[in-house]
Coordinates of C-alpha atoms in Angstrom, one line a residue:
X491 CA -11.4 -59.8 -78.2
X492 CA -13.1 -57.4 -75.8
X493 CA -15.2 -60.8 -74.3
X494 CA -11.9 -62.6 -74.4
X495 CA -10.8 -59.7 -72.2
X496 CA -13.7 -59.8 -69.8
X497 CA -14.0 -63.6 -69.8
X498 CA -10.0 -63.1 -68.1
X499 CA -10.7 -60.9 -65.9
X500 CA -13.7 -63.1 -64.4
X501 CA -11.5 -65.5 -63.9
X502 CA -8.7 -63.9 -62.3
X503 CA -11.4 -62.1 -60.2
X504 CA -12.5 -65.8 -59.1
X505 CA -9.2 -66.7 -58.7
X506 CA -8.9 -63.8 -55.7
X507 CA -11.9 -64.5 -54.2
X508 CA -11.4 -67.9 -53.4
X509 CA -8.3 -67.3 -52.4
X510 CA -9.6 -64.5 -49.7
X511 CA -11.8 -67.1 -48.9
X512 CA -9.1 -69.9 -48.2
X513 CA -7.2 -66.8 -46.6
X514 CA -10.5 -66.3 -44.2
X515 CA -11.0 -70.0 -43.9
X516 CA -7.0 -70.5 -42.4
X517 CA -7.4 -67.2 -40.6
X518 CA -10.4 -68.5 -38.2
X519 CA -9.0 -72.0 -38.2
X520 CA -6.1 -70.5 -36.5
X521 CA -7.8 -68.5 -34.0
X522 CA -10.1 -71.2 -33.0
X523 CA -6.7 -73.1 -32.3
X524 CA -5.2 -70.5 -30.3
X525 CA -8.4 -69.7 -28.1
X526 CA -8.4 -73.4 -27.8
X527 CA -5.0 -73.6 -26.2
X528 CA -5.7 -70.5 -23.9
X529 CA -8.5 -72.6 -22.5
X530 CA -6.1 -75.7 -22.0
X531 CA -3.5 -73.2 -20.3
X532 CA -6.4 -71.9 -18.1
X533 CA -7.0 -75.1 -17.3
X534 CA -3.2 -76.2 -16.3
X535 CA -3.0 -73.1 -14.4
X536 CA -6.1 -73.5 -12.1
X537 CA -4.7 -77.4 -11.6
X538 CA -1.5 -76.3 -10.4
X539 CA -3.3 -74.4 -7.6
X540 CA -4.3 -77.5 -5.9
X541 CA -0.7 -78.3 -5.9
X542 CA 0.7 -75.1 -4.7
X543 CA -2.0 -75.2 -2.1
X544 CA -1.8 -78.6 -1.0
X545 CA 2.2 -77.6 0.0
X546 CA 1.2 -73.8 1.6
X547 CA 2.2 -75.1 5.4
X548 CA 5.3 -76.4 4.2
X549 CA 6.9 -73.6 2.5
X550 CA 8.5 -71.4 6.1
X551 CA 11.7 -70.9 5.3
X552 CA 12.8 -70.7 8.6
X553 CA 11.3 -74.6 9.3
X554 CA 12.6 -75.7 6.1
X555 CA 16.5 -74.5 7.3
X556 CA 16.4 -75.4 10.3
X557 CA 14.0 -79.0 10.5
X558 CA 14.6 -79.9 6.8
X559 CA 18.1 -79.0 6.2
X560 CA 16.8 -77.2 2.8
X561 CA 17.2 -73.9 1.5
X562 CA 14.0 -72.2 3.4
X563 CA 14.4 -68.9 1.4
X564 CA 14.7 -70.5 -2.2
X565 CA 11.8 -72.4 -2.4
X566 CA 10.1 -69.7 -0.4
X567 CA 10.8 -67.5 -3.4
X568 CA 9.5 -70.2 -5.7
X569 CA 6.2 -70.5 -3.8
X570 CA 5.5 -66.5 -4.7
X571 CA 7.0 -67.0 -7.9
X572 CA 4.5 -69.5 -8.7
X573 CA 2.1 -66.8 -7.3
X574 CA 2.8 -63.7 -8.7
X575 CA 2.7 -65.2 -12.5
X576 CA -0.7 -65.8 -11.9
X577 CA -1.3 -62.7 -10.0
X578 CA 0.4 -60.6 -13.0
X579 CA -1.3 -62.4 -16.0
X580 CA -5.3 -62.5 -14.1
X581 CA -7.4 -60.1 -15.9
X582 CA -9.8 -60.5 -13.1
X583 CA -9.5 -57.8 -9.8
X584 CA -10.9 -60.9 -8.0
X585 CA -8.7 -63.3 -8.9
X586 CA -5.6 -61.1 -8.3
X587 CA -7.0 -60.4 -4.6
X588 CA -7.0 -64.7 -4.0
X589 CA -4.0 -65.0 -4.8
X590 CA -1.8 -62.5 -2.8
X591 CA -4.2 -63.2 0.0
X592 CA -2.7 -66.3 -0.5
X593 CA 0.8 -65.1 0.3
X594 CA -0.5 -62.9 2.4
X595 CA -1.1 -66.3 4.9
X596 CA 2.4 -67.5 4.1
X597 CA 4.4 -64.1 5.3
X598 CA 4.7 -64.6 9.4
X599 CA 8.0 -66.0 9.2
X600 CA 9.4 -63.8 7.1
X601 CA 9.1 -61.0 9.6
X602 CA 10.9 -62.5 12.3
X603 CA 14.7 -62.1 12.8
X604 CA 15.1 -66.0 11.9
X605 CA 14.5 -65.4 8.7
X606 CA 16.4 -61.9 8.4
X607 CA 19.7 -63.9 9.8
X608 CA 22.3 -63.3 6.8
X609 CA 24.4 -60.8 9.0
X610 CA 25.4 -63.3 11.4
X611 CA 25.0 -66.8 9.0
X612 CA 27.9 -68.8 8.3
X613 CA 29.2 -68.4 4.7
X614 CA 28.0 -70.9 3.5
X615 CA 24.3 -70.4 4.3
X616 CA 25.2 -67.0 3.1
X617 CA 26.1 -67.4 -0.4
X618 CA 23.3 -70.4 -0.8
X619 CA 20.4 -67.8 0.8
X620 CA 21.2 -64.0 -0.5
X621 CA 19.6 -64.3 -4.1
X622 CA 16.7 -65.8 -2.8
X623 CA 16.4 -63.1 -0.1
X624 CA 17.3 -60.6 -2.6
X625 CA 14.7 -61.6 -4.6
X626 CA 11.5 -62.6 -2.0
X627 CA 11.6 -58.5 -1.4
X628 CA 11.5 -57.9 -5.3
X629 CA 8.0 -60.2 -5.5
X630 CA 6.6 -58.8 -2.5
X631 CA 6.8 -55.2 -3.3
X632 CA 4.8 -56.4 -7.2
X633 CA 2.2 -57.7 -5.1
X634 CA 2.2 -54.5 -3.9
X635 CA 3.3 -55.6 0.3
X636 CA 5.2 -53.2 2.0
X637 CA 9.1 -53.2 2.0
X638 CA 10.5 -51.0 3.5
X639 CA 11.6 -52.2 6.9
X640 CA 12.9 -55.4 4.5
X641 CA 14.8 -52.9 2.6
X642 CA 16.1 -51.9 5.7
X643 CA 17.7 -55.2 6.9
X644 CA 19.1 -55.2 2.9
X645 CA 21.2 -52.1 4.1
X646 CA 22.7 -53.9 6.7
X647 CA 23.9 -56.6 4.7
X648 CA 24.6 -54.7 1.5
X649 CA 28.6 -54.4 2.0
X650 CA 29.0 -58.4 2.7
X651 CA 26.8 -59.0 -0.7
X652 CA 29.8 -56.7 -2.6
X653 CA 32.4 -58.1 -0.7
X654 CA 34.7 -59.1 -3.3
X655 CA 35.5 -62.6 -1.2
X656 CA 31.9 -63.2 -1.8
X657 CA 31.5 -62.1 -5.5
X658 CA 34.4 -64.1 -6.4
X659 CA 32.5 -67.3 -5.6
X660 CA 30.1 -66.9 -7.7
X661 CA 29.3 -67.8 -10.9
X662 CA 28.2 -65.9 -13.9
X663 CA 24.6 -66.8 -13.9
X664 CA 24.4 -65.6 -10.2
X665 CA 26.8 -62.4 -10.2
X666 CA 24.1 -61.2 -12.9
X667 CA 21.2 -61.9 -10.3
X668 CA 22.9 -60.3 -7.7
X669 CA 23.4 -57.1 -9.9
X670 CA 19.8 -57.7 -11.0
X671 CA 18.3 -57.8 -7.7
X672 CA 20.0 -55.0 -5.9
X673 CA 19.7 -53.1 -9.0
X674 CA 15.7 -53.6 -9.0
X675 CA 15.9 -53.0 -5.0
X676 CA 17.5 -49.5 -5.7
X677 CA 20.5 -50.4 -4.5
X678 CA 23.9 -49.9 -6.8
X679 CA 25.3 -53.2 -8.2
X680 CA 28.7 -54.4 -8.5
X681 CA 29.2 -54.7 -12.0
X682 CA 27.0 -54.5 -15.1
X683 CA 26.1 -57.5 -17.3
X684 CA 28.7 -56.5 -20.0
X685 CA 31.1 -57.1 -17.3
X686 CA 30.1 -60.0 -16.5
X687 CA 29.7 -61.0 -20.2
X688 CA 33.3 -60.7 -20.6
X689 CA 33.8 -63.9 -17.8
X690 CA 35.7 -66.7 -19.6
X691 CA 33.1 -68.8 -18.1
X692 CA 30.5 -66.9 -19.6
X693 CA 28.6 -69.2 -21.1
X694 CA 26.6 -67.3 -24.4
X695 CA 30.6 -65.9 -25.0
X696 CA 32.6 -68.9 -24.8
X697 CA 29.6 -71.4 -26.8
X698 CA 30.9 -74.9 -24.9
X699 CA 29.5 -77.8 -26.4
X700 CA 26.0 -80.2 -24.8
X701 CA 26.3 -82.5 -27.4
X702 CA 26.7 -85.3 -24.8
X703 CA 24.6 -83.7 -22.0
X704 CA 22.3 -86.1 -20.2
X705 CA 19.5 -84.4 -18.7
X706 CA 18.2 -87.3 -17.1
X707 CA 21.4 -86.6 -14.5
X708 CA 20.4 -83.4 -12.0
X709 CA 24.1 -83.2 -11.9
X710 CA 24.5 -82.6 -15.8
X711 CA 21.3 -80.6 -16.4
X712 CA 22.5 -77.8 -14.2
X713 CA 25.0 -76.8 -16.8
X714 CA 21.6 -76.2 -18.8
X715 CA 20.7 -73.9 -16.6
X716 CA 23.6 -71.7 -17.2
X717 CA 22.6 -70.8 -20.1
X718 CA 18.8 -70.0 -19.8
X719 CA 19.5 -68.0 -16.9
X720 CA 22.3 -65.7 -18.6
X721 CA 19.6 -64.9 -21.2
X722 CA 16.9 -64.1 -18.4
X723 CA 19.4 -61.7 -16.9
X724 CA 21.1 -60.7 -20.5
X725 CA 17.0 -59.7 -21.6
X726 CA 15.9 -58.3 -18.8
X727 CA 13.4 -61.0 -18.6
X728 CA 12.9 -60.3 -22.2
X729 CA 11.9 -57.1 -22.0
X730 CA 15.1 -55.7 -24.4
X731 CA 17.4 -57.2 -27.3
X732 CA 20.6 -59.9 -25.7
X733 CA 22.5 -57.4 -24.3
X734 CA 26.5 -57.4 -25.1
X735 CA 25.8 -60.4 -27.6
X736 CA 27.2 -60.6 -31.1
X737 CA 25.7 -61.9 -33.6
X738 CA 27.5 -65.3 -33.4
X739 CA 26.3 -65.6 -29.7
X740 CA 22.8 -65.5 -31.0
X741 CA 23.3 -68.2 -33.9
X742 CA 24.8 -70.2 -30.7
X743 CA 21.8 -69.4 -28.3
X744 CA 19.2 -70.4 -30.8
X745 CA 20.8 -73.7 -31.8
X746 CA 22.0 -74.6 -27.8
X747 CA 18.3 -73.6 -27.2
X748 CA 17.1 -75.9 -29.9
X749 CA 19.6 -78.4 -29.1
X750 CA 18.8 -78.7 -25.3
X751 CA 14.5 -78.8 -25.8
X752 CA 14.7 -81.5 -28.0
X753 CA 16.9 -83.5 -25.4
X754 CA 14.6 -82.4 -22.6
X755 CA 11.5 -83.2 -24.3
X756 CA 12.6 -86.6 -25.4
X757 CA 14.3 -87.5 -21.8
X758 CA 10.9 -86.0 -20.2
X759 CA 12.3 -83.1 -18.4
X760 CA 9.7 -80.6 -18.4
X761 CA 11.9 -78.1 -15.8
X762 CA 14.7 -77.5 -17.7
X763 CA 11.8 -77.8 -20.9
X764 CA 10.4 -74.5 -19.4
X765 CA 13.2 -72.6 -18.7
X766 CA 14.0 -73.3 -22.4
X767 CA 10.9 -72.2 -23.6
X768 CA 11.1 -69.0 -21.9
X769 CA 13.9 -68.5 -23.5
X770 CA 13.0 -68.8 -27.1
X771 CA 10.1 -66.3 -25.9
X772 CA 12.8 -63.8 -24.6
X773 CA 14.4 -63.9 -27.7
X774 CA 11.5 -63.5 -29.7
X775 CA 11.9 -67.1 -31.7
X776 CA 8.2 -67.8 -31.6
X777 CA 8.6 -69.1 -35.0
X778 CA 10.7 -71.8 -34.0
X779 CA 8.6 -75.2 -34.0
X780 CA 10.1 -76.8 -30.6
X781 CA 8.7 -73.4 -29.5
X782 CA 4.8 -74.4 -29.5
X783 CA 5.7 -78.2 -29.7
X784 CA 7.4 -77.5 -25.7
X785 CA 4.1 -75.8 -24.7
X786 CA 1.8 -79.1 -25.8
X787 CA 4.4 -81.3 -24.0
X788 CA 4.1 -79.2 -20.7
X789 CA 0.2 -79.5 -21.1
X790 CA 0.0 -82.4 -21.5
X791 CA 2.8 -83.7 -18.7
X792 CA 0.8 -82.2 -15.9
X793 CA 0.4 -84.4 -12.8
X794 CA -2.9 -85.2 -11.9
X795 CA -2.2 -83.1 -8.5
X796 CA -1.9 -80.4 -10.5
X797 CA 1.9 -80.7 -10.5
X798 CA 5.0 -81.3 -13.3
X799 CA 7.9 -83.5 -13.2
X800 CA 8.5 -87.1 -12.2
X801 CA 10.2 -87.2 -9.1
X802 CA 9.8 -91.0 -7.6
X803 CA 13.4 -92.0 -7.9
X804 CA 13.9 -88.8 -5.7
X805 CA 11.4 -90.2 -3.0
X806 CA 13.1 -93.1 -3.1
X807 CA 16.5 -92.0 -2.5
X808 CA 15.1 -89.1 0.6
X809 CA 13.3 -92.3 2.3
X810 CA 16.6 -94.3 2.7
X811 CA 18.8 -90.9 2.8
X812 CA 17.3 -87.7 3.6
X813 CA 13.8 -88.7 5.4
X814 CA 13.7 -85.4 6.2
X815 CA 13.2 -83.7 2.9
X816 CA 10.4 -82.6 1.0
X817 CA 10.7 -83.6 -2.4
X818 CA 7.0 -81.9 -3.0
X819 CA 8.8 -78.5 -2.1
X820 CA 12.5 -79.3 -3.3
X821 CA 12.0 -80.7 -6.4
X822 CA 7.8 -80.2 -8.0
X823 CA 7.7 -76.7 -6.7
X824 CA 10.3 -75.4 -9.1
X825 CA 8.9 -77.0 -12.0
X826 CA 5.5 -75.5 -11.1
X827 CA 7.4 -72.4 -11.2
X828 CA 8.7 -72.7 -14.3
X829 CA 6.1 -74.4 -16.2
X830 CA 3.5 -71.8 -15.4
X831 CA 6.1 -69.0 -16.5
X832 CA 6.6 -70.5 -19.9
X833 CA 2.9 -71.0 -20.3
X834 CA 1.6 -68.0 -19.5
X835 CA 4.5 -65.8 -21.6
X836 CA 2.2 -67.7 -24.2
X837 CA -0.9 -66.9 -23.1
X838 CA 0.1 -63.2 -23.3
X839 CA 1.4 -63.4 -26.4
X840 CA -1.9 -65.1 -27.6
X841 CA -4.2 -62.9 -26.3
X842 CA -2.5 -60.0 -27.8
X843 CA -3.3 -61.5 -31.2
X844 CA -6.4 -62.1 -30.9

């Protein structure tokens, strides 16, 4: 009886060791994978430099206003967006120095009182330019530039970026960035993001339906948008909980979410992909398998100039329209943006595993 009893116990002891050893084998399996995919998002990221370098004397705001008829200060904020990811996620002191030397040669304009023109722009120029502007002096002061005499020209436009006739023009998605921006700035915002969760039009309250959403159609896709960037603003850019959300809302984000990748993976949108992406991040649905399925699409749907996104029907529509636009800046810039955003929120989470 007492061998039967050992013979047992050899066995189950057998049984554990293997299964440590499976356990072990999985476990470096795994981490070979995921220091494989850092490599290939190291990879993507120095690529995208050519690109972003390749469009650095195109990116004055002031030029792009007043030759291009584009909106200068938006894709001027893209160009340091694209920037400062890098710069935030380098562990190298060398690397972080190239790149805001790097903005450091794209600045002139934006000390000259062309650029710092919202006191005396028309309305319209306003209300397209102010969360751009808001937000150029946000990035600048993380790369660590001095802002004070930008701050300074904030002041005198702070009471016509509260001006009620001006807040009630805007959406949801921007109200929140204006409150985020001036907020971040110092400055006191209108309203807090519960107020503006309580909007009819809020989008992660009232759950409208994408079924049919096309997001082959720029027109269509920007209702998309609404939704990723509530949940920027509604996370603090993921750094809490969805704020004012119940728990329906969050049921509704994480199918929409799911919902909406799918679409933009199979109609080959890797912008609004991104944004997506980031947003499963922000809400911490890692585990969700569009999640690393979006981040082998956007690797593997990089341009071979280092960009993302397919934009030759837009370069033929600019050359018989709009000659004058820069489809390199209006439209690839962004997605550069975005792309590099959603991959490195991975390669932080990565590397904090490992």
């Amino acid at each position: 009886m007492r061998k039967y009893i050992i013979r047992i116990q050899m066995l189950h002891l057998t049984f554990v060791l293997l299964f440590l050893v499976l356990l072990f084998s999985v476990g470096c399996d795994k981490r070979k994978e995921e220091r494989e995919l850092l490599q290939r998002i190291e990879i993507a990221k120095k690529n995208s430099i050519r690109f972003l370098d390749s469009i650095s004397g195109k990116i004055d705001p002031v030029r792009l206003r007043q030759e291009h008829g584009m909106k200068g200060k938006t894709f001027f904020v893209c160009y340091l967006n694209a920037y400062l990811i890098m710069y935030t996620t380098t562990q190298s002191d060398s690397e972080k120095t190239i790149y805001k030397n790097k903005i450091a040669d794209v600045l002139a304009p934006s000390q000259t009182p062309e650029y710092h023109n919202l006191g005396t722009s028309s309305p319209k120029e306003f209300r397209q330019d102010v969360i751009s502007y808001l937000n150029a002096c946000r990035l600048l002061g993380k790369f660590g530039f001095d802002t004070k005499s930008y701050k300074e020209e904030i002041e005198k436009i702070y009471d016509r970026i509260i001006d009620p006739a001006h807040l009630s023009r805007r959406g949801v998605d921007n109200t929140m960035a204006l409150s985020y921006m001036l907020n971040t700035l110092g400055f006191e915002k209108p309203y807090s993001y519960c107020e503006i969760y309580q909007r009819p039009d809020c989008v992660l309250r009232s759950h409208p339906d994408y079924t049919n959403i096309n997001l082959k159609d720029q027109m269509e896709t920007t209702r998309a948008y609404d939704i990723t960037h509530e949940i920027f603003y509604l996370t603090n850019f993921g750094a809490n909980p969805l704020e004012c959300a119940d728990a329906s809302d969050f049921e509704y984000a994480e199918e929409t979410l799911s919902f909406l990748l799918t679409r933009a993976m199979e109609q080959d949108n890797p912008d609004i992909a991104a944004e997506l992406c980031v947003c499963l991040d922000y809400l911490r649905m890692y585990e969700n398998e569009l999640y690393d399925e979006c981040i082998t699409y956007l690797l593997e749907s990089q341009n071979e100039d280092g960009s993302w996104g397919d934009y030759d029907w837009a370069k033929e529509y600019v050359k018989e329209n709009r000659p004058e636009y820069i489809v390199e800046v209006g439209l690839n810039l962004h997605t550069v943006r975005v792309v590099l955003w959603a991959l490195t929120l991975t390669e932080k989470r990565l590397r904090s595993g490992l």
